[in-house]
mmCIF file of C-alpha atoms in Angstrom:
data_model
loop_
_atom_site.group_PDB
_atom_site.id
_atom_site.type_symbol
_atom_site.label_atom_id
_atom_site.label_comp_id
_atom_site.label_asym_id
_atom_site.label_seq_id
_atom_site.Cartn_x
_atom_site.Cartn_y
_atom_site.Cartn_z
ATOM 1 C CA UNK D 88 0.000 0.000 0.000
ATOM 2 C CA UNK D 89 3.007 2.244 0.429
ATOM 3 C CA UNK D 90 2.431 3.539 -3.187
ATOM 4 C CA UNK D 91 -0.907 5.300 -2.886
ATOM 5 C CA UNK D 92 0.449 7.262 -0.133
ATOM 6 C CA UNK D 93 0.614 10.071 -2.214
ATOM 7 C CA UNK D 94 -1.811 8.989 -4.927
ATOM 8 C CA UNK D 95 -3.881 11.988 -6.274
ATOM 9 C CA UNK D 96 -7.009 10.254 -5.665
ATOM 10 C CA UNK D 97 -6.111 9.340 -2.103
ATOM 11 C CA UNK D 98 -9.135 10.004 0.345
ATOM 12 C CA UNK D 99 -7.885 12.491 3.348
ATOM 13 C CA UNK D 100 -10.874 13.055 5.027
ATOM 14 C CA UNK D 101 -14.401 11.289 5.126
ATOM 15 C CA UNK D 102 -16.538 12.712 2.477
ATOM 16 C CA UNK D 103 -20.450 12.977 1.984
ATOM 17 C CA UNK D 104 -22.860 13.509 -0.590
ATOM 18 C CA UNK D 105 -24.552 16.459 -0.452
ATOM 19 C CA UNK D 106 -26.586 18.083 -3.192
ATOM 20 C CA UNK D 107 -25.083 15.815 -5.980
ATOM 21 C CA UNK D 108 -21.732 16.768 -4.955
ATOM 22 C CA UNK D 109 -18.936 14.885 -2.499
ATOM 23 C CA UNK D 110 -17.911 17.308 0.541
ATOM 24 C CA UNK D 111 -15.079 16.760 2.967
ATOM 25 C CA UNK D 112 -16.574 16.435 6.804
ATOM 26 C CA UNK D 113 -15.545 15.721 9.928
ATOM 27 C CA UNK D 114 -15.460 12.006 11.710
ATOM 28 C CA UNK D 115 -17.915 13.317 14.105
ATOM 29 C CA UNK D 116 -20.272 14.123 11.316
ATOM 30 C CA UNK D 117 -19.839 11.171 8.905
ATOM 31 C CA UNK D 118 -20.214 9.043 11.599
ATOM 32 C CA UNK D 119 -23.314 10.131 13.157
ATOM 33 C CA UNK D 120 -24.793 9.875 9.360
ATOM 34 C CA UNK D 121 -23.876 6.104 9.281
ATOM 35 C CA UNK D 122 -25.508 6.109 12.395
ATOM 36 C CA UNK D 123 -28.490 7.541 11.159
ATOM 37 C CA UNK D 124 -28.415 5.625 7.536
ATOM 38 C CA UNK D 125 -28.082 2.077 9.431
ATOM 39 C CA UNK D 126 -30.902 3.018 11.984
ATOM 40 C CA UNK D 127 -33.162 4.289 8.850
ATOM 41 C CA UNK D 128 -33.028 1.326 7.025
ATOM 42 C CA UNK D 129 -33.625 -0.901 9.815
ATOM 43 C CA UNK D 130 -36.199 1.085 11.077
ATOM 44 C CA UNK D 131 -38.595 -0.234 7.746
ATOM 45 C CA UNK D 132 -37.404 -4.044 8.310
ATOM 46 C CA UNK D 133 -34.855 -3.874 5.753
ATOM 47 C CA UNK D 134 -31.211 -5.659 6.246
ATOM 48 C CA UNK D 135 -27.537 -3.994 6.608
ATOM 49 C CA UNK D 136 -24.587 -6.180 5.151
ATOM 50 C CA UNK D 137 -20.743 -5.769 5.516
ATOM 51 C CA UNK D 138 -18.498 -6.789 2.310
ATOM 52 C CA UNK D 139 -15.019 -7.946 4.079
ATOM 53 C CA UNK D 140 -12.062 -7.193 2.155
ATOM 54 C CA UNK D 141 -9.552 -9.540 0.759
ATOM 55 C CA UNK D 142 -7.056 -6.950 0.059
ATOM 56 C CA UNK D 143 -6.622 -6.108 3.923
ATOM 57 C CA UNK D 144 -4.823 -7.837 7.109
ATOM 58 C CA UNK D 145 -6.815 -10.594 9.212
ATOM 59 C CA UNK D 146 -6.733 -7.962 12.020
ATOM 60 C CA UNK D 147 -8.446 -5.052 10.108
ATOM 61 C CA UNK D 148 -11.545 -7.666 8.868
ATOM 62 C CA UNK D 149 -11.254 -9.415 12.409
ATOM 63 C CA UNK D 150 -12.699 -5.883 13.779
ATOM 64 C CA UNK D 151 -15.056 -4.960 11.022
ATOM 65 C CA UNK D 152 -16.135 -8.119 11.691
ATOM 66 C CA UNK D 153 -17.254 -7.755 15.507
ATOM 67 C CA UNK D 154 -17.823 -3.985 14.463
ATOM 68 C CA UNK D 155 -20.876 -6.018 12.122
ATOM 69 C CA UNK D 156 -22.216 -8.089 14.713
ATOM 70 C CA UNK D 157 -21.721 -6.464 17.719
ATOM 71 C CA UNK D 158 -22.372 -2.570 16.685
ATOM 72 C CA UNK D 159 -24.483 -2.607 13.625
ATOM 73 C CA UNK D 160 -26.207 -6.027 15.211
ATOM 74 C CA UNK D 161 -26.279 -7.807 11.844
ATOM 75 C CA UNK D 162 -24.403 -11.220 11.050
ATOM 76 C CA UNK D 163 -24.750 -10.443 7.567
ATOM 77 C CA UNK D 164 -21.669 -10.313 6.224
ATOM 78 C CA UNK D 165 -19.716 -11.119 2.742
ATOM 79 C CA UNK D 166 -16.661 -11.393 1.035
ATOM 80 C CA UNK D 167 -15.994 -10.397 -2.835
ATOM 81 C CA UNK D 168 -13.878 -12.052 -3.976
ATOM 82 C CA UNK D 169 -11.084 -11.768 -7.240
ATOM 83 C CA UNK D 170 -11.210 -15.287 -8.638
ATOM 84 C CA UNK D 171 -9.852 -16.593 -11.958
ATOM 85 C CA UNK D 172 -12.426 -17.968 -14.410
ATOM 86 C CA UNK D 173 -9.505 -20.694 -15.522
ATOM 87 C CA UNK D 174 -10.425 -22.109 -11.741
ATOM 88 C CA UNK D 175 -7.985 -23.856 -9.727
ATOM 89 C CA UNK D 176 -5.006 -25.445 -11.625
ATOM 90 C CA UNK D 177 -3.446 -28.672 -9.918
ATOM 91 C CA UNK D 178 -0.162 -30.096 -11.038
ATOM 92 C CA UNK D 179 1.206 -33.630 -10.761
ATOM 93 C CA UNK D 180 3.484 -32.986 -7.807
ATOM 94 C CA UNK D 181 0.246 -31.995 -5.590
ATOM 95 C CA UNK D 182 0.940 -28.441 -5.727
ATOM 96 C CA UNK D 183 -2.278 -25.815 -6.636
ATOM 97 C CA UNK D 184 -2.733 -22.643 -8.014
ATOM 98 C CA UNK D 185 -5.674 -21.433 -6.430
ATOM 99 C CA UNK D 186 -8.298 -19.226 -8.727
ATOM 100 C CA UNK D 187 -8.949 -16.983 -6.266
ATOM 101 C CA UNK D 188 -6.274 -14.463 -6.488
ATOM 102 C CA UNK D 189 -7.507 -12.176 -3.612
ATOM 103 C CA UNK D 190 -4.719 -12.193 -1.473
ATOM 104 C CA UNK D 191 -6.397 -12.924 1.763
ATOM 105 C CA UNK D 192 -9.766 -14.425 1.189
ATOM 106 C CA UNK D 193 -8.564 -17.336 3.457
ATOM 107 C CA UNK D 194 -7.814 -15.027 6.403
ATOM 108 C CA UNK D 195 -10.639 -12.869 5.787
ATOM 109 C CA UNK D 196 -12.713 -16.135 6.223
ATOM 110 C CA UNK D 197 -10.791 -17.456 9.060
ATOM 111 C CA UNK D 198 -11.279 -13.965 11.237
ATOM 112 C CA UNK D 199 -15.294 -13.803 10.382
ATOM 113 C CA UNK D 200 -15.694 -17.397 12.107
ATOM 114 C CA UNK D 201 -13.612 -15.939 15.098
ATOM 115 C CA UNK D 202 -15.755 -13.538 15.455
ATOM 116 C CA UNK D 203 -18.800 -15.831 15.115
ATOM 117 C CA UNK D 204 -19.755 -14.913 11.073
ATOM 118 C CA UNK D 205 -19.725 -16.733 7.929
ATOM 119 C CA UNK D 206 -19.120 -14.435 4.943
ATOM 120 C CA UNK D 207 -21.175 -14.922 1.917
ATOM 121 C CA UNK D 208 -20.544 -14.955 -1.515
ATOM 122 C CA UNK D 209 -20.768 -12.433 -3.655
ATOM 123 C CA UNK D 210 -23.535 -13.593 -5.823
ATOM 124 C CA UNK D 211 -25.624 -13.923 -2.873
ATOM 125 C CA UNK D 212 -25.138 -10.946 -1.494
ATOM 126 C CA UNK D 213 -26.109 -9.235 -5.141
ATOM 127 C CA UNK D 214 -29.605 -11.350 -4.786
ATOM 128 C CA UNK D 215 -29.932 -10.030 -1.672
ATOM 129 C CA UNK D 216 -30.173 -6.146 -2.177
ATOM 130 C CA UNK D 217 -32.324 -7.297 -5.855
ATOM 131 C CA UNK D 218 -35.108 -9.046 -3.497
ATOM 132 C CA UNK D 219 -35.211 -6.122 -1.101
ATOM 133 C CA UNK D 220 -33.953 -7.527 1.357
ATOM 134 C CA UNK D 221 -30.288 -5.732 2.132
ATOM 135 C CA UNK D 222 -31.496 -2.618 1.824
ATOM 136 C CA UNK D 223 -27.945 -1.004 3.006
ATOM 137 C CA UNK D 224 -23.848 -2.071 2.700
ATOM 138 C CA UNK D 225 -20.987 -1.166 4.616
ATOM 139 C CA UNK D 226 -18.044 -2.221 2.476
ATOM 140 C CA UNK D 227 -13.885 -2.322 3.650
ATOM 141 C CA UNK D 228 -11.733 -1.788 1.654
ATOM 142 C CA UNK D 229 -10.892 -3.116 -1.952
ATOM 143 C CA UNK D 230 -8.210 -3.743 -4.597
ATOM 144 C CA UNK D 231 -7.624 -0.204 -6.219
ATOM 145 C CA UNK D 232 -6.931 -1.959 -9.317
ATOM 146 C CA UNK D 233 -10.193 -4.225 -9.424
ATOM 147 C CA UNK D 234 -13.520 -2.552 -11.545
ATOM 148 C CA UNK D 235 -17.323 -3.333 -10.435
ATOM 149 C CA UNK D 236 -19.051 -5.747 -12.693
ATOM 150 C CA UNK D 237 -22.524 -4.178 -14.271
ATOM 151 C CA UNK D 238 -23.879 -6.888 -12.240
ATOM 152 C CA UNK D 239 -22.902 -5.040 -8.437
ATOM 153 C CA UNK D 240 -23.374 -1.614 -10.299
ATOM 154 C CA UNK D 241 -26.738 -2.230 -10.581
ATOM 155 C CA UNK D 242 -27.092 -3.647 -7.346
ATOM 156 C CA UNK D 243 -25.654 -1.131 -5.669
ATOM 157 C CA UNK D 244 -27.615 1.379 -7.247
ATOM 158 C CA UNK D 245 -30.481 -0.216 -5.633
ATOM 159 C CA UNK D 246 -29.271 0.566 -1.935
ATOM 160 C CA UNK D 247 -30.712 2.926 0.113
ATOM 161 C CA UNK D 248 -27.599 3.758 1.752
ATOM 162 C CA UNK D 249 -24.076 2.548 0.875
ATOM 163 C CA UNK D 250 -21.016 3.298 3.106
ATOM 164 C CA UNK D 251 -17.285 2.853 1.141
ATOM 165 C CA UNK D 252 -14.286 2.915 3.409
ATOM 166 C CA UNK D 253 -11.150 2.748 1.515
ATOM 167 C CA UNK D 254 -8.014 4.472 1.019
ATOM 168 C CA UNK D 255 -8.836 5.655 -2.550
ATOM 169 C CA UNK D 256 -12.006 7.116 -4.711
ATOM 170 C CA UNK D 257 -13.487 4.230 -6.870
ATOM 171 C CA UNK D 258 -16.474 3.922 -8.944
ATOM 172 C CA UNK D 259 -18.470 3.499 -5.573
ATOM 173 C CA UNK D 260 -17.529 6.582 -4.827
ATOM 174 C CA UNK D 261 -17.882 8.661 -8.119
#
């Protein structure tokens, strides 16, 4: 991560939407409006999910983790993953070249049963916020490099209210 230290698109400050337009604001104020989104949402019956982050440590998704469940109170929680459509490729000797190419999916797994969640996949998560049912996302993190399919654009677009925290501006974000 050392290289986006002083990447022009490098987020210094928590920004909100307001009036069509992305404004720098204090913690104490972009918190208390994920306070408010997550409480609005609930408040009709609808569902808040966390995406866990393959790109970050087992410590950082170990806390978002128990941030999900014991915080926000939901155990919904997923993982996107970067996987290879070749699959996995096993050789002879016994040695495998996984298709998932995140670089921590196994961790990220790992620290969500520690703290008492199983992540789902991607897909599922998607078919979620289509049905109605997620209704708003809290996602950590995410390979700077990686675009959205159409498939989580539209999905996303869906949400009623979508939280991004990551080092960078993305499409997400945009």
């Amino acid at each position: 991560g050392w290289r986006y230290l002083h990447a022009d698109n490098r987020l210094a400050a928590p920004m909100l939407r307001q009036e069509g337009a992305w404004k720098a604001v204090s913690w104490a104020d972009a918190l208390e409006r994920v306070r408010q989104g997550f409480e609005t949402v609930k408040a009709v019956g609808g569902a808040v999910a966390g995406l866990l982050s393959g790109h970050l440590t087992n410590e950082e998704n170990y806390l978002f983790a128990r941030l999900m469940k014991e915080v926000v109170g939901t155990g919904r929680v997923g993982l996107r993953a970067k996987v290879s459509g070749e699959g996995d490729v096993a050789f002879k000797s016994g040695f495998t070249i996984r298709a998932d190419k995140s670089p921590n999916s196994r961790g990220v797994r790992d620290m969500a049963a520690a703290a008492g969640l199983t992540p789902t996949d991607m897909p599922d998560l998607l078919r979620q916020i289509e049905e109605g049912t997620v209704q708003a996302r809290y996602l950590l993190g995410g390979d700077p490099a990686e675009e959205l399919t159409e498939a989580e654009r539209a999905a996303f677009a869906r949400l009623k209210f979508l939280v991004v925290q990551d080092l960078l501006t993305s499409a997400l974000v945009s």
